[in-house]
Amino acid sequence: MKILVIGASGRVGTDLVEQLLADDHQVIGTTRQDKKLFDNDNYRQLDLDITAEKDAIAEQIEQDIDAVYFVAGSGGKDVLEVDLHGAVKTMQAVEDKGIKRYIMLSTVFSLDTSKWDTPGIADLKEYYICKHYADQWLVNDSTLDYTIVQAGALKERAGTGNITINDDNAGENAIADVAATLTAVLGANNTIKKVFSLHNGETTINEAIATL
Amino acid sequence: MKILVIGASGRVGTDLVEQLLADDHQVIGTTRQDKKLFDNDNYRQLDLDITAEKDAIAEQIEQDIDAVYFVAGSGGKDVLEVDLHGAVKTMQAVEDKGIKRYIMLSTVFSLDTSKWDTPGIADLKEYYICKHYADQWLVNDSTLDYTIVQAGALKERAGTGNITINDDNAGENAIADVAATLTAVLGANNTIKKVFSLHNGETTINEAIATL
């Protein structure tokens, strides 16, 4: 498949692109960096500014893309322009192109505001508000075949290949496991129009996703 | 009627409450200030924190209210918590109470992102993003009988009683005219489920509103 990864230079984006290339997909990665991120014939790179107008974003997206990942994030530096409005404009641009499949990396409890006084989330309130309205737009206002993957705290540790999904606690994630879950979602059509959370756990990724 | 004005101490809120009281309505005004804002038997005051959880907001809203105005604003100081998420939580709280009528003071071109590079708007981008997603929620995701009144730049000058609506330019507004327009909307059921912009103009407020 031909896949657009928005935010290819991020911590999850880097792992995700590597796994998609390993699966023989063609990947177009977006980043604001000049340097080519991956040395692979199946990889191309795009300097996509998601703070630009929606039509300018749409112009840079090729029509024959099969699926789009949104794994970009401002790291708290520009949550309104990137995590909220930038994200929604990519959804609208993708819709304009007639592309259907859109996989969003989000954050645990992004749609459940009753959990926002949990320690660790309360400090990230502005980020949470932005992810909330972006996810909400994707679910209620887009026509996309979305999946929203809500990760907990991202940790630079070895992946285990095992996760727990839709648990009531936030938990932590090895970044490699989040990337592997995002990759697995692409081949699992039962995840379309689904939102799920994950953290490190006991079930293999494919088994966990099959239960959705 | 019994009317809730969220943001009664603001520049528009003050004028609006005065006009509603002059029309013999019962008004409950919300403010974070302790001092009672209006000395009138038909006026009561509520210390409503819209950064609180939605259920806490709903608890403070009386069920027999006939209409709600949202004229609060953070003045750029807390756009995410007040102008976006705070506003949406009041919509949800009002819905929870079974109240239908909700009149939102918004800003010109809040829903038309193609106009956001206009001078004067570009400098207010974060405010605009927040008003955009709040208005968008009201239109697409609520079941309320809304009216969205999109004013241009608010000026402390004498009202004229005349406005132009849905013009292609932003323009300026006397605050008294915005308050008078908000008041007139309450009695004009043709404004339900409508969004309109206004600035100082040539048509009497009632005539202008009747064309919607």
XYZ file of C-alpha atoms in Angstrom:
424
model
C 0.000 0.000 0.000
C 0.937 3.628 -0.421
C 0.873 5.276 2.964
C 1.224 8.844 4.170
C 2.713 9.243 7.646
C 2.176 12.776 8.973
C 4.855 13.366 11.591
C 7.490 10.872 10.403
C 10.325 12.327 12.487
C 8.572 11.986 15.826
C 9.328 9.266 18.345
C 6.423 7.091 17.238
C 6.623 8.222 13.602
C 10.188 6.973 13.209
C 9.365 3.501 14.499
C 6.127 3.403 12.517
C 7.791 4.241 9.196
C 10.462 1.597 9.814
C 7.817 -1.066 10.456
C 5.742 -0.041 7.416
C 8.851 -0.190 5.205
C 9.697 -3.600 6.667
C 6.218 -4.708 5.575
C 7.051 -3.567 2.007
C 4.694 -0.620 1.959
C 5.495 2.541 0.027
C 5.766 5.309 2.595
C 5.621 9.075 2.209
C 6.756 10.641 5.454
C 6.140 14.280 6.341
C 8.535 16.311 8.430
C 9.704 19.908 8.695
C 13.323 18.636 8.599
C 15.406 18.861 5.404
C 17.433 15.702 5.983
C 16.000 12.525 4.477
C 14.939 10.406 7.438
C 15.109 6.898 5.917
C 17.405 5.454 3.283
C 15.002 3.125 1.501
C 13.773 3.074 -2.103
C 10.192 2.761 -0.872
C 10.481 5.941 1.164
C 9.811 9.483 -0.015
C 9.664 12.621 2.080
C 7.395 15.672 2.073
C 7.861 19.028 3.810
C 4.249 19.443 4.921
C 3.298 22.490 6.999
C 0.059 21.616 8.762
C -0.294 25.180 10.046
C -0.906 26.219 6.407
C -4.408 26.503 4.956
C -6.331 23.305 4.329
C -6.222 23.685 0.534
C -2.437 24.091 0.600
C -2.208 20.889 2.636
C -4.529 19.075 0.219
C -2.387 20.133 -2.771
C 0.568 18.253 -1.302
C -1.338 15.008 -0.724
C -1.355 12.526 -3.583
C -4.731 11.180 -4.572
C -3.727 7.512 -4.782
C -2.690 7.198 -1.154
C -4.366 4.217 0.518
C -4.072 5.223 4.148
C -2.951 8.157 6.273
C -1.415 8.100 9.726
C -1.412 11.174 11.921
C 1.397 10.776 14.457
C 2.510 14.417 14.575
C 2.540 16.434 17.762
C 3.786 19.802 18.853
C 5.167 18.442 22.121
C 3.138 21.081 23.943
C 4.706 23.945 21.983
C 1.822 24.748 19.646
C -1.106 22.599 20.667
C -3.801 24.741 19.030
C -2.117 25.070 15.632
C -0.727 21.527 15.434
C -2.544 19.057 17.691
C -6.010 20.539 17.125
C -6.408 22.705 14.028
C -3.490 21.196 12.102
C -4.832 17.701 12.691
C -8.388 18.596 11.649
C -7.149 20.292 8.464
C -5.320 17.078 7.498
C -8.597 15.164 7.970
C -10.424 17.655 5.756
C -7.638 17.607 3.146
C -7.670 13.803 3.096
C -11.457 13.836 2.667
C -11.101 16.318 -0.194
C -8.791 13.842 -1.914
C -11.295 11.022 -1.620
C -8.968 9.024 0.627
C -10.927 7.093 3.282
C -8.545 5.430 5.737
C -7.178 7.656 8.525
C -5.406 6.315 11.589
C -4.920 8.783 14.437
C -2.433 8.437 17.263
C -4.102 9.995 20.267
C -3.831 9.880 23.996
C -5.602 7.779 26.610
C -8.942 9.266 27.770
C -8.863 11.931 25.031
C -12.631 11.517 24.653
C -13.429 10.865 28.327
C -13.215 14.224 30.061
C -14.310 12.672 33.368
C -10.803 11.176 33.661
C -8.936 14.419 33.198
C -8.276 15.014 36.886
C -6.070 11.883 36.918
C -2.464 12.763 37.938
C -0.356 13.100 34.812
C -3.334 14.241 32.735
C -4.234 17.339 34.785
C -0.793 18.780 33.947
C -1.462 18.282 30.252
C -4.891 19.914 30.189
C -4.329 22.178 27.157
C -2.897 19.265 25.162
C -5.875 17.136 26.200
C -8.410 19.772 25.158
C -6.777 19.925 21.727
C -6.617 16.140 21.262
C -10.219 15.914 22.481
C -11.655 18.258 19.877
C -9.503 16.795 17.102
C -10.644 13.251 17.935
C -14.195 14.436 18.379
C -14.108 16.003 14.907
C -12.771 12.781 13.424
C -15.524 10.679 15.015
C -18.511 13.007 14.638
C -17.774 15.360 11.795
C -15.687 13.453 9.276
C -16.711 10.725 6.843
C -13.336 9.006 7.151
C -12.741 5.348 7.955
C -10.900 6.278 11.097
C -9.235 4.374 13.881
C -8.156 6.289 16.969
C -5.331 4.636 18.910
C -5.043 6.178 22.370
C -1.646 5.526 23.916
C -0.564 6.189 27.485
C 2.802 7.650 28.451
C 5.376 6.833 25.747
C 8.577 5.240 27.005
C 11.887 4.635 25.233
C 12.170 0.984 26.177
C 12.241 -2.321 24.327
C 8.928 -3.400 22.871
C 7.291 -6.538 24.234
C 4.773 -7.207 21.463
C 2.106 -7.466 24.164
C -0.536 -4.909 25.087
C -3.705 -4.486 27.087
C -6.476 -2.516 25.426
C -9.406 -0.510 26.782
C -8.300 -0.883 30.369
C -9.595 1.635 32.886
C -6.079 2.807 33.793
C -3.699 4.945 31.793
C -0.457 2.933 32.019
C 2.738 3.204 30.025
C 3.714 2.111 26.542
C 6.960 1.103 24.896
C 7.093 3.271 21.774
C 7.847 0.221 19.629
C 4.624 -1.429 20.820
C 2.584 1.650 19.911
C 4.156 1.672 16.441
C 3.499 -2.067 16.068
C -0.120 -1.549 17.104
C -0.571 1.263 14.583
C 0.926 -1.011 11.915
C -1.367 -3.899 12.862
C -4.435 -1.631 12.727
C -3.803 -1.022 9.019
C -4.493 -4.675 8.167
C -7.420 -5.104 10.557
C -10.613 -3.747 9.028
C -12.510 -4.501 12.230
C -10.719 -1.459 13.686
C -12.481 0.931 11.292
C -14.668 3.462 13.149
C -13.186 2.295 16.446
C -11.438 4.103 19.266
C -9.292 2.144 21.677
C -6.675 2.750 24.333
C -3.641 0.625 25.018
C -0.772 0.142 27.405
C 1.878 -2.488 27.994
C 0.138 -5.742 28.770
C -0.243 -9.460 28.411
C -1.948 -10.079 25.071
C -0.222 -10.157 21.678
C -1.012 -7.100 19.621
C -2.868 -9.006 16.895
C -4.977 -10.925 19.413
C -5.826 -7.755 21.314
C -6.858 -5.920 18.167
C -8.953 -8.846 16.943
C -11.259 -8.388 19.932
C -12.290 -4.875 18.861
C -38.499 35.121 30.475
C -35.849 33.752 32.813
C -32.500 34.201 31.176
C -28.977 33.078 32.022
C -26.193 35.379 30.827
C -22.797 33.655 31.018
C -20.209 36.414 31.196
C -22.337 39.220 32.650
C -19.420 41.439 33.633
C -17.860 41.638 30.170
C -18.199 44.620 27.871
C -21.079 43.108 25.916
C -22.475 41.225 28.919
C -22.997 44.413 30.915
C -24.958 46.115 28.138
C -26.887 42.943 27.388
C -28.034 42.424 30.973
C -29.137 46.069 31.179
C -31.231 45.721 28.039
C -32.765 42.418 29.148
C -33.684 43.957 32.515
C -35.169 46.975 30.701
C -37.355 44.483 28.796
C -38.588 43.109 32.156
C -36.848 39.751 31.887
C -35.541 37.939 34.955
C -31.777 37.718 34.518
C -29.212 35.487 36.201
C -25.769 36.811 35.372
C -22.581 34.804 35.866
C -19.297 36.396 36.810
C -16.200 35.515 38.805
C -16.538 38.859 40.637
C -18.005 39.040 44.150
C -19.637 42.446 43.773
C -23.253 42.417 42.598
C -23.173 43.909 39.102
C -26.731 45.255 38.823
C -29.049 46.698 41.431
C -32.379 45.405 40.174
C -34.937 43.086 41.772
C -35.075 41.017 38.593
C -31.337 40.370 38.699
C -29.533 37.553 40.470
C -25.873 36.635 40.250
C -24.007 33.338 40.049
C -20.299 32.638 40.536
C -19.951 30.129 37.707
C -16.526 28.645 36.952
C -16.664 27.361 33.376
C -13.243 25.745 33.750
C -14.875 23.296 36.193
C -16.221 19.922 35.064
C -19.382 19.889 32.975
C -21.474 18.264 35.729
C -20.412 20.920 38.230
C -21.505 23.587 35.745
C -24.825 21.817 35.156
C -25.524 21.692 38.907
C -25.465 25.490 39.046
C -27.897 25.969 36.162
C -31.606 26.132 37.066
C -33.866 23.892 35.029
C -36.567 26.486 34.345
C -34.310 28.867 32.453
C -35.814 29.825 29.088
C -32.702 30.965 27.265
C -28.945 31.115 27.740
C -26.525 33.691 26.380
C -22.816 32.953 26.159
C -20.995 36.293 26.078
C -17.969 35.277 28.172
C -14.438 35.502 26.874
C -10.966 35.141 28.288
C -9.674 38.190 26.412
C -6.907 36.010 24.990
C -5.699 34.919 28.432
C -7.120 31.400 28.505
C -8.637 30.709 25.119
C -8.550 26.915 25.375
C -10.143 26.652 28.824
C -12.687 29.474 28.407
C -13.447 30.291 24.770
C -13.340 26.671 23.565
C -13.731 24.017 26.237
C -15.547 26.225 28.752
C -18.050 27.279 26.105
C -18.700 23.718 24.932
C -19.202 22.498 28.505
C -21.894 25.157 29.010
C -23.646 23.874 25.865
C -23.510 20.320 27.195
C -24.675 21.402 30.662
C -27.574 23.349 29.150
C -28.532 20.311 27.058
C -28.396 18.145 30.188
C -30.916 20.491 31.803
C -33.318 20.188 28.876
C -32.981 23.879 28.056
C -33.121 24.466 24.290
C -32.395 28.109 23.486
C -28.706 29.089 23.373
C -27.443 32.357 21.914
C -23.693 32.584 21.327
C -21.711 35.749 20.868
C -18.973 34.874 18.441
C -16.643 36.643 16.079
C -16.897 37.431 12.376
C -15.679 34.594 10.100
C -15.385 32.173 13.035
C -16.628 29.394 10.761
C -14.959 30.593 7.541
C -11.281 29.703 7.888
C -10.561 31.017 4.365
C -10.858 34.549 5.779
C -8.356 34.077 8.571
C -5.463 35.760 6.780
C -7.402 39.064 6.893
C -5.442 41.735 8.831
C -6.736 41.890 12.375
C -7.748 38.219 12.334
C -4.289 36.738 11.657
C -3.079 38.257 14.946
C -5.919 36.527 16.793
C -5.362 33.067 15.319
C -5.477 31.106 18.594
C -8.658 32.909 19.656
C -10.160 32.199 16.242
C -9.296 28.496 16.395
C -11.052 28.274 19.761
C -14.162 30.171 18.657
C -14.221 28.065 15.485
C -14.364 24.725 17.268
C -16.830 25.990 19.866
C -19.196 27.311 17.172
C -18.669 24.194 15.118
C -19.678 22.061 18.108
C -22.799 24.150 18.655
C -23.881 23.808 15.020
C -22.915 20.197 14.312
C -22.806 18.382 17.617
C -25.443 19.940 19.847
C -29.232 19.622 19.730
C -29.699 23.190 20.954
C -31.839 25.871 19.324
C -28.802 28.023 18.763
C -28.178 31.381 17.196
C -24.586 32.437 16.598
C -24.067 36.186 16.429
C -20.672 36.986 14.912
C -19.554 40.506 15.763
C -16.591 42.403 14.322
C -14.253 44.558 16.404
C -16.093 45.855 19.486
C -15.904 49.605 20.034
C -16.878 51.709 23.034
C -18.976 54.197 21.137
C -22.626 55.249 21.059
C -24.965 52.712 19.527
C -26.777 53.681 16.328
C -29.489 51.033 16.309
C -28.487 50.229 12.730
C -26.469 47.256 11.482
C -25.471 45.439 8.324
C -25.574 41.650 8.479
C -23.735 38.946 6.541
C -21.558 41.412 4.699
C -18.308 40.121 3.238
C -16.203 42.530 5.306
C -15.404 42.408 8.987
C -16.141 45.997 10.082
C -16.625 47.467 13.540
C -19.465 47.380 16.019
C -20.655 49.689 18.736
C -20.967 47.427 21.780
C -24.488 48.741 22.464
C -25.574 47.627 18.976
C -24.202 44.127 19.538
C -26.086 43.921 22.847
C -29.259 45.229 21.170
C -28.895 42.635 18.409
C -28.449 39.835 20.937
C -31.563 41.079 22.748
C -33.572 41.231 19.502
C -32.529 37.678 18.575
C -34.303 36.372 21.680
C -37.710 37.399 20.342
C -37.064 36.370 16.740
C -37.631 32.652 16.279
C -36.507 32.879 12.657
C -32.966 33.227 14.042
C -33.012 29.704 15.489
C -30.328 27.473 13.901
C -28.864 30.515 12.163
C -25.383 32.004 12.127
C -24.951 35.621 11.075
C -22.314 38.333 11.200
C -22.915 42.014 11.801
C -21.230 45.386 11.820
C -22.359 48.998 12.036
C -24.642 49.674 9.101
C -27.732 51.183 7.631
C -30.620 48.879 8.533
C -32.507 48.877 11.824
C -31.656 45.857 13.942
C -35.162 44.385 13.813
C -35.410 44.767 10.046
C -31.967 43.230 9.526
C -32.777 40.250 11.722
C -36.136 39.704 10.042
C -34.338 38.922 6.763
C -32.566 35.878 8.224
